[in-house]
Short mmCIF file of C-alpha atoms in Angstrom, two decimals:
data_model
loop_
_atom_site.label_atom_id
_atom_site.label_comp_id
_atom_site.label_asym_id
_atom_site.label_seq_id
_atom_site.Cartn_x
_atom_site.Cartn_y
_atom_site.Cartn_z
CA MET A 20 -49.23 140.89 -10.63
CA THR A 21 -47.35 142.41 -13.37
CA ILE A 22 -46.99 140.85 -17.33
CA TYR A 23 -43.02 139.84 -16.31
CA ARG A 24 -44.33 137.01 -13.63
CA THR A 25 -45.60 135.05 -17.52
CA ARG A 26 -42.91 133.72 -19.21
CA VAL A 27 -44.15 134.78 -22.51
CA ALA A 28 -43.64 138.38 -21.94
CA LEU A 29 -40.45 137.67 -20.56
CA ARG A 30 -38.86 135.87 -23.52
CA HIS A 31 -40.19 139.09 -25.57
CA GLN A 32 -38.25 141.26 -23.59
CA PHE A 33 -35.21 138.65 -23.63
CA ARG A 34 -35.78 138.32 -27.57
CA ASP A 35 -35.44 142.14 -27.84
CA VAL A 36 -32.71 142.61 -26.24
CA LEU A 37 -31.23 140.11 -28.49
CA ASN A 38 -32.62 141.75 -31.23
CA PHE A 39 -31.19 144.95 -30.70
CA TYR A 40 -27.62 143.55 -31.16
CA TYR A 41 -27.96 141.21 -33.86
CA PRO A 42 -26.99 141.39 -36.29
CA ASP A 43 -25.32 144.82 -36.45
CA CYS A 44 -22.49 143.47 -34.16
CA LEU A 45 -21.70 140.51 -35.88
CA ASP A 46 -18.11 141.92 -37.70
CA THR A 47 -17.43 139.36 -40.70
CA ARG A 48 -14.38 141.86 -41.72
CA ILE A 49 -12.46 142.05 -38.03
CA GLY A 50 -13.71 139.44 -35.92
CA GLY A 51 -15.94 139.53 -32.91
CA TYR A 52 -18.30 141.80 -31.85
CA VAL A 53 -18.67 145.91 -32.36
CA ALA A 54 -20.68 146.15 -28.70
CA GLN A 55 -20.46 150.42 -29.36
CA LEU A 56 -23.89 150.75 -30.21
CA ASP A 57 -25.43 153.75 -29.64
CA GLU A 58 -27.79 152.85 -27.26
CA ARG A 59 -30.85 155.36 -27.90
CA ASP A 60 -31.18 154.04 -31.82
CA GLY A 61 -28.38 151.83 -32.30
CA HIS A 62 -26.23 152.98 -34.93
CA VAL A 63 -22.55 151.85 -34.51
CA TYR A 64 -20.00 154.81 -33.12
CA ASP A 65 -17.13 153.06 -32.79
CA GLU A 66 -16.73 149.94 -34.89
CA ARG A 67 -12.70 148.84 -33.96
CA THR A 68 -12.89 148.31 -30.23
CA ARG A 69 -12.60 145.48 -29.23
CA HIS A 70 -13.21 145.45 -25.32
CA LEU A 71 -12.27 141.55 -23.53
CA VAL A 72 -15.61 142.20 -21.51
CA ALA A 73 -17.60 143.28 -23.95
CA THR A 74 -16.54 140.36 -26.22
CA ALA A 75 -16.64 137.46 -23.09
CA ARG A 76 -20.86 138.96 -22.25
CA GLY A 77 -21.41 138.74 -25.93
CA VAL A 78 -20.63 135.06 -26.57
CA HIS A 79 -22.81 134.68 -22.94
CA ASN A 80 -25.28 136.15 -23.85
CA PHE A 81 -25.85 134.32 -27.40
CA SER A 82 -25.07 131.72 -25.60
CA LEU A 83 -27.88 131.58 -23.25
CA GLY A 84 -30.17 132.48 -26.65
CA VAL A 85 -29.69 128.59 -27.36
CA LEU A 86 -30.38 128.15 -24.39
CA ALA A 87 -33.36 129.63 -24.10
CA ASP A 88 -34.61 128.47 -27.37
CA GLY A 89 -34.03 131.67 -28.63
CA PRO A 90 -33.55 133.33 -32.32
CA HIS A 91 -31.72 130.66 -34.91
CA TRP A 92 -28.99 132.64 -35.61
CA CYS A 93 -27.39 132.87 -31.69
CA ARG A 94 -25.68 129.58 -32.48
CA HIS A 95 -23.58 131.11 -35.14
CA ALA A 96 -23.58 134.80 -33.34
CA ALA A 97 -22.02 132.54 -30.32
CA GLU A 98 -19.37 130.56 -32.53
CA HIS A 99 -18.43 133.90 -34.28
CA GLY A 100 -17.52 135.48 -31.01
CA LEU A 101 -16.11 132.81 -28.73
CA ARG A 102 -13.33 132.26 -31.74
CA PHE A 103 -12.78 135.76 -31.66
CA LEU A 104 -11.97 135.08 -27.54
CA SER A 105 -9.86 132.50 -27.96
CA THR A 106 -7.41 133.53 -31.36
CA ALA A 107 -7.93 137.74 -30.63
CA HIS A 108 -8.04 138.55 -27.42
CA TRP A 109 -5.47 135.36 -26.25
CA ASP A 110 -1.52 135.89 -26.02
CA PRO A 111 -0.75 133.05 -26.00
CA ALA A 112 3.53 134.06 -25.49
CA THR A 113 2.36 135.41 -22.00
CA GLU A 114 -0.76 133.36 -21.53
CA GLY A 115 -3.36 135.94 -20.93
CA TYR A 116 -6.70 137.95 -22.27
CA ASP A 117 -5.47 141.04 -24.05
CA TRP A 118 -8.13 143.60 -22.55
CA LEU A 119 -8.24 146.53 -25.20
CA LEU A 120 -8.06 145.76 -28.96
CA ASP A 121 -7.62 148.17 -31.65
CA GLY A 122 -9.20 146.18 -34.44
CA ARG A 123 -7.05 142.59 -33.86
CA THR A 124 -4.44 145.13 -33.10
CA PRO A 125 -3.47 144.78 -28.30
CA THR A 126 -3.84 148.40 -26.41
CA ASP A 127 -3.76 147.26 -23.07
CA ARG A 128 -2.60 144.24 -22.28
CA THR A 129 -3.10 144.32 -18.36
CA ARG A 130 -4.38 141.54 -16.94
CA TYR A 131 -7.63 141.57 -14.97
CA CYS A 132 -9.12 139.52 -12.77
CA TYR A 133 -12.57 140.46 -14.15
CA GLY A 134 -11.82 140.26 -17.65
CA HIS A 135 -10.77 136.84 -17.49
CA ALA A 136 -13.91 136.51 -15.17
CA PHE A 137 -15.57 137.28 -18.32
CA ALA A 138 -13.77 135.51 -20.58
CA LEU A 139 -14.32 131.56 -17.96
CA LEU A 140 -18.38 132.82 -17.89
CA ALA A 141 -18.81 133.05 -21.51
CA SER A 142 -17.19 129.55 -21.74
CA ALA A 143 -19.30 127.86 -19.53
CA ARG A 144 -22.35 129.31 -20.87
CA ALA A 145 -20.99 128.59 -24.63
CA LEU A 146 -19.97 124.78 -23.19
CA GLN A 147 -23.88 124.67 -22.04
CA ALA A 148 -25.29 125.61 -25.99
CA GLY A 149 -23.29 123.05 -27.44
CA ILE A 150 -20.23 125.86 -28.55
CA PRO A 151 -17.12 124.13 -30.38
CA GLY A 152 -14.49 124.75 -28.68
CA ALA A 153 -16.13 125.86 -25.07
CA ARG A 154 -15.01 122.86 -23.07
CA ALA A 155 -10.85 123.89 -23.86
CA GLU A 156 -11.21 127.88 -23.55
CA LEU A 157 -13.23 127.17 -20.14
CA GLU A 158 -10.17 124.86 -18.75
CA ARG A 159 -7.41 127.49 -20.08
CA ALA A 160 -9.67 130.66 -18.53
CA PHE A 161 -10.04 128.70 -15.57
CA ALA A 162 -6.57 128.01 -15.38
CA VAL A 163 -5.36 131.43 -15.22
CA LEU A 164 -7.43 132.41 -12.53
CA GLU A 165 -5.62 129.86 -9.86
CA ASP A 166 -2.41 129.92 -11.03
CA ARG A 167 -2.05 134.40 -11.52
CA PHE A 168 -4.70 135.45 -9.20
CA TRP A 169 -5.78 133.46 -6.91
CA GLU A 170 -4.37 134.02 -3.18
CA PRO A 171 -4.15 131.05 -1.64
CA THR A 172 -3.47 132.57 2.20
CA HIS A 173 -6.70 134.80 1.66
CA GLU A 174 -8.94 132.18 -0.53
CA LEU A 175 -9.70 135.53 -3.12
CA TYR A 176 -8.67 136.70 -6.13
CA ALA A 177 -6.32 139.47 -6.47
CA ASP A 178 -7.58 142.25 -8.89
CA GLN A 179 -4.91 142.74 -12.19
CA ALA A 180 -0.91 142.65 -12.96
CA ALA A 181 0.88 143.75 -15.26
CA PRO A 182 0.88 142.08 -19.38
CA ASP A 183 4.18 139.82 -18.44
CA TRP A 184 2.78 139.29 -14.93
CA THR A 185 5.76 139.96 -13.26
CA ARG A 186 3.53 142.37 -10.53
CA VAL A 187 0.46 142.22 -9.29
CA ASP A 188 -0.82 145.32 -8.30
CA PRO A 189 -1.88 145.56 -4.42
CA TYR A 190 -5.42 146.86 -5.29
CA ARG A 191 -7.56 143.86 -4.06
CA GLY A 192 -11.54 144.53 -5.31
CA GLN A 193 -14.69 143.42 -4.65
CA ASN A 194 -16.19 143.06 -8.12
CA ALA A 195 -14.34 140.61 -9.62
CA ASN A 196 -14.15 138.46 -6.47
CA MET A 197 -18.30 138.76 -7.34
CA HIS A 198 -17.55 137.89 -10.75
CA ALA A 199 -15.89 134.95 -10.42
CA CYS A 200 -17.82 133.58 -7.84
CA GLU A 201 -20.56 134.31 -10.77
CA ALA A 202 -18.09 132.71 -13.11
CA LEU A 203 -16.95 129.67 -11.65
CA LEU A 204 -21.24 128.40 -10.54
CA ALA A 205 -21.47 128.07 -14.41
CA ALA A 206 -18.73 126.34 -14.68
CA TYR A 207 -20.00 124.09 -11.83
CA GLU A 208 -23.66 124.09 -14.26
CA ALA A 209 -21.92 123.39 -16.90
CA THR A 210 -19.69 120.55 -16.35
CA ASP A 211 -20.98 119.39 -12.48
CA ASP A 212 -17.20 119.32 -11.26
CA GLU A 213 -16.89 119.90 -8.15
CA ARG A 214 -13.91 122.04 -7.94
CA TYR A 215 -15.60 124.45 -9.41
CA LEU A 216 -18.49 124.49 -6.57
CA ASP A 217 -16.10 124.45 -4.09
CA ARG A 218 -13.97 127.72 -5.11
CA ALA A 219 -17.06 129.93 -6.07
CA TYR A 220 -18.66 128.82 -2.38
CA THR A 221 -14.82 129.72 -1.32
CA VAL A 222 -15.06 133.18 -2.34
CA ALA A 223 -18.95 133.99 -1.46
CA ASP A 224 -18.19 132.28 1.99
CA ARG A 225 -14.82 134.84 2.57
CA PHE A 226 -16.13 137.64 0.74
CA THR A 227 -19.59 137.70 1.94
CA ARG A 228 -19.22 136.51 5.76
CA GLN A 229 -15.86 136.53 7.00
CA LEU A 230 -14.31 140.12 5.56
CA THR A 231 -17.44 141.62 7.34
CA ARG A 232 -17.19 140.20 10.21
CA THR A 233 -13.58 140.76 10.41
CA HIS A 234 -13.24 144.31 9.56
CA ASP A 235 -16.82 145.51 11.23
CA LEU A 236 -18.94 146.65 8.11
CA ASP A 237 -22.45 146.06 10.08
CA GLY A 238 -23.11 143.42 7.28
CA LEU A 239 -22.65 145.49 4.85
CA LEU A 240 -20.61 144.97 1.39
CA TRP A 241 -17.47 147.36 0.91
CA GLU A 242 -16.12 147.56 -2.66
CA HIS A 243 -12.17 148.24 -2.45
CA TYR A 244 -9.19 147.06 0.01
CA THR A 245 -5.80 147.16 -0.03
CA GLU A 246 -3.27 144.03 -0.46
CA SER A 247 -3.85 143.10 2.49
CA TRP A 248 -7.00 143.08 2.27
CA GLU A 249 -7.74 145.69 4.68
CA PRO A 250 -10.81 148.17 3.81
CA ASP A 251 -9.68 150.74 1.91
CA ARG A 252 -11.73 153.73 2.86
CA SER A 253 -9.61 156.08 1.19
CA HIS A 254 -9.56 154.67 -2.26
CA ASN A 255 -11.26 157.33 -5.01
CA ALA A 256 -12.49 159.19 -2.12
CA ASP A 257 -11.83 162.39 -4.41
CA ASN A 258 -13.33 161.07 -7.65
CA PRO A 259 -17.42 160.20 -6.65
CA ARG A 260 -18.15 159.59 -9.73
CA HIS A 261 -15.36 157.34 -10.92
CA GLN A 262 -18.03 154.82 -13.04
CA PHE A 263 -16.42 151.51 -12.02
CA ARG A 264 -14.31 151.94 -8.87
CA PRO A 265 -16.59 154.50 -6.53
CA PRO A 266 -15.96 154.92 -2.71
CA GLY A 267 -19.17 154.45 -0.78
CA PHE A 268 -21.39 151.52 -0.75
CA GLN A 269 -23.39 150.20 -3.98
CA PRO A 270 -26.77 149.11 -3.64
CA GLY A 271 -26.79 147.30 -6.75
CA HIS A 272 -23.75 145.24 -5.42
CA HIS A 273 -25.98 143.86 -3.02
CA ALA A 274 -27.96 142.49 -5.17
CA GLU A 275 -25.94 141.10 -7.69
CA TRP A 276 -24.48 139.02 -4.29
CA ALA A 277 -27.79 137.82 -3.53
CA LYS A 278 -28.81 136.66 -6.40
CA LEU A 279 -25.09 134.59 -6.43
CA LEU A 280 -26.00 133.11 -2.95
CA ALA A 281 -29.73 132.52 -3.81
CA LEU A 282 -27.92 130.58 -6.79
CA LEU A 283 -25.49 128.80 -4.42
CA ALA A 284 -28.21 127.41 -2.04
CA ASP A 285 -29.68 125.13 -5.52
CA HIS A 286 -25.89 122.99 -5.64
CA HIS A 287 -24.44 123.32 -1.52
CA SER A 288 -26.51 122.85 1.42
CA ALA A 289 -25.19 125.62 3.33
CA ASP A 290 -27.39 126.56 5.45
CA TRP A 291 -26.98 130.55 5.82
CA LEU A 292 -26.26 130.96 2.25
CA LEU A 293 -30.56 132.10 1.98
CA SER A 294 -30.89 133.72 5.23
CA ARG A 295 -27.16 135.70 3.74
CA ALA A 296 -28.92 136.84 0.79
CA ARG A 297 -31.96 138.30 1.75
CA GLU A 298 -30.26 140.18 3.90
CA LEU A 299 -28.07 141.74 1.14
CA PHE A 300 -30.89 142.10 -0.87
CA ASP A 301 -32.55 143.72 2.06
CA ALA A 302 -30.21 146.36 2.49
CA ALA A 303 -30.21 146.97 -1.39
CA VAL A 304 -32.92 148.44 -1.12
CA GLU A 305 -33.38 149.77 2.14
CA LEU A 306 -30.14 151.79 1.98
CA GLY A 307 -31.00 152.54 -2.21
CA TRP A 308 -33.98 152.56 -2.80
CA ASP A 309 -35.13 156.59 -4.10
CA ASP A 310 -38.31 157.51 -2.55
CA GLU A 311 -38.92 160.58 -3.90
CA PHE A 312 -37.37 159.88 -7.96
CA SER A 313 -37.84 155.70 -6.90
CA GLY A 314 -34.88 153.42 -8.51
CA LEU A 315 -31.88 152.36 -6.93
CA TYR A 316 -28.96 155.23 -6.50
CA TYR A 317 -25.40 153.82 -7.71
CA THR A 318 -23.56 154.61 -4.42
CA VAL A 319 -24.83 155.23 -0.78
CA GLU A 320 -23.19 155.80 2.80
CA ALA A 321 -23.73 153.48 5.35
CA ASP A 322 -26.59 155.25 6.59
CA GLY A 323 -27.96 155.54 2.51
CA THR A 324 -27.38 159.15 1.88
CA PRO A 325 -26.96 159.21 -1.18
CA ILE A 326 -22.88 159.64 -2.69
CA VAL A 327 -24.15 159.38 -6.62
CA PRO A 328 -27.84 159.46 -7.54
CA ASP A 329 -27.71 158.33 -10.82
CA LYS A 330 -29.52 155.50 -11.78
CA TYR A 331 -27.94 152.31 -13.38
CA GLY A 332 -29.64 149.59 -15.87
CA TRP A 333 -27.31 146.99 -14.46
CA ALA A 334 -28.46 147.76 -10.72
CA HIS A 335 -31.72 147.49 -11.66
CA ALA A 336 -31.47 144.15 -13.25
CA GLU A 337 -29.69 142.43 -11.13
CA ALA A 338 -32.00 143.40 -7.83
CA ILE A 339 -34.86 141.90 -10.41
CA GLY A 340 -33.09 138.74 -10.91
CA ALA A 341 -32.40 138.89 -6.98
CA SER A 342 -35.93 138.59 -6.15
CA ALA A 343 -36.88 136.08 -8.63
CA LEU A 344 -34.76 133.74 -7.33
CA LEU A 345 -35.68 135.15 -3.52
CA SER A 346 -39.91 134.58 -4.37
CA ARG A 347 -38.91 130.97 -4.42
CA GLU A 348 -39.09 130.65 -0.99
CA ASP A 349 -40.31 134.01 0.72
CA GLU A 350 -43.07 135.72 -1.86
CA THR A 351 -42.94 138.75 -0.46
CA TYR A 352 -40.23 139.52 -2.50
CA LEU A 353 -42.54 138.81 -5.58
CA SER A 354 -43.71 142.64 -4.89
CA TRP A 355 -39.90 143.77 -5.23
CA TYR A 356 -39.60 142.53 -8.16
CA ASP A 357 -43.16 143.23 -10.05
CA ARG A 358 -41.61 147.31 -8.52
CA LEU A 359 -38.44 146.95 -10.16
CA TRP A 360 -40.15 146.15 -14.13
CA GLU A 361 -42.35 148.55 -13.52
CA TYR A 362 -39.14 150.64 -12.81
CA ALA A 363 -37.70 149.58 -15.93
CA GLU A 364 -40.47 149.98 -18.09
CA SER A 365 -40.49 153.71 -16.91
CA HIS A 366 -37.36 154.63 -17.47
CA LEU A 367 -34.76 152.27 -18.19
CA ILE A 368 -36.06 150.36 -21.25
CA ASN A 369 -35.32 151.84 -24.43
CA PRO A 370 -39.10 152.09 -25.64
CA ARG A 371 -38.67 151.84 -29.33
CA TYR A 372 -36.07 148.92 -29.54
CA GLY A 373 -36.31 147.13 -26.00
CA ASN A 374 -32.69 147.36 -25.06
CA TRP A 375 -31.61 148.68 -21.53
CA TYR A 376 -30.30 152.52 -20.93
CA GLU A 377 -26.75 152.13 -19.10
CA ARG A 378 -27.52 155.76 -16.72
CA LEU A 379 -30.08 158.22 -15.91
CA PRO A 380 -29.70 160.98 -13.46
CA ARG A 381 -31.45 161.02 -10.47
CA GLY A 382 -34.53 162.56 -11.90
CA HIS A 383 -35.05 160.38 -15.26
CA ASP A 384 -34.09 163.55 -17.56
CA ARG A 385 -31.80 162.12 -20.41
CA ASP A 386 -28.03 163.79 -20.45
CA GLY A 387 -26.32 161.65 -23.05
CA PRO A 388 -25.28 158.79 -25.26
CA ASN A 389 -23.77 157.07 -22.02
CA ARG A 390 -20.50 155.63 -24.88
CA GLY A 391 -17.97 154.60 -24.02
CA THR A 392 -15.37 151.27 -24.65
CA ALA A 393 -17.01 149.33 -21.86
CA VAL A 394 -19.89 149.52 -22.56
CA GLU A 395 -23.04 146.96 -21.67
CA PRO A 396 -24.11 144.32 -24.44
CA GLY A 397 -27.17 143.60 -22.68
CA TYR A 398 -25.50 141.34 -20.70
CA HIS A 399 -26.83 141.88 -17.26
CA PRO A 400 -31.03 142.40 -18.08
CA LEU A 401 -30.69 139.16 -20.28
CA THR A 402 -28.90 136.65 -17.64
CA ASN A 403 -31.90 138.02 -15.05
CA CYS A 404 -34.68 137.66 -17.50
CA TRP A 405 -33.16 133.94 -17.87
CA LEU A 406 -33.27 133.12 -14.51
CA ALA A 407 -36.57 134.93 -14.09
CA MET A 408 -38.47 132.70 -16.28
CA ASP A 409 -37.81 129.55 -14.22
CA ALA A 410 -38.13 131.18 -10.68
CA VAL A 411 -41.00 133.19 -10.91
CA ALA A 412 -42.90 132.67 -14.98
CA ASP A 413 -46.30 131.01 -13.90
CA ASP A 414 -47.06 129.88 -17.62
CA ALA A 415 -43.71 127.91 -17.10
CA GLY A 416 -45.32 125.42 -20.32
CA GLU A 417 -45.09 127.75 -22.35
CA LYS A 418 -42.84 128.71 -25.31
#
């Protein structure tokens, strides 16, 4: 048994990640969060850029801190971020969330379903945490998702639109729908409103079962689709290292969907949810695990041949959460849970500060600071530590 089967160890890791970002991430001059902290030593390398997803994830993270009885400053930090999300990122003229800001000035107003899904997730967790204004923001974010992105014919969400909503891009993607499903589940947990659960179930069923059967994907999840939801196998074929839309299959997303299906099974009686969750997790590790250097590849061919062999922190955090949830019904998944934590401790967790590195090359020799505007402010490890506290901790009475 690893120490991460105990609530004490999980809470320690949870607090380490929160402490890495607080208080340096709070900006009292511009407002919102400074998410661009160097993953090696925490220094700020970009104090002005505000990214919608980073803002929403920050609200989510500090709201989880409140829910997990974390440091007292989590409530103030969550309130601080929600105010910025609901004012600076929100464009009242067109009723959508702006993607990128320089300070409080929009620099990219493209309407991304992915970003609006995270606004919904942030609002849902803030509502659970009792943050003022969260319910109104949740309803606003959901309304945009339904009115602007939902496609009733396909029962899935479109991916992106022009700032004034006059054009919807023909690209359709897995990732926006997965995070919409996650946000809808959180909205249901925060409100007990069945419409959120029904929509989450529809998206999960459509994507993880129906599309794989319709397009003969052998049970695997393809990432990129055309406007009519046909697999687009040519998308970024000439750019295999595209960070957010690479070609191939992503083991990390198979694990992440496994987690979401396991969470759906807690609220929905459909008997396929857990069996499909196990299939997706098993596919993630069977196709994605690097037997030579350990860790999950970023992208692979259908037979497991690596396309991009890099190791991303988020993929391992999601696999930890999935294996924790699946272990409630089948304890054999605890062996993967332990193995993933051992890998994370050896390679992905900063030994000095406790934050997680974004990406490492296959052999784990660091080749850069992993900087950019679209950074990962601890959302994946925090989320999955939080889930594991209830799923596997053998000292649940401890605080």
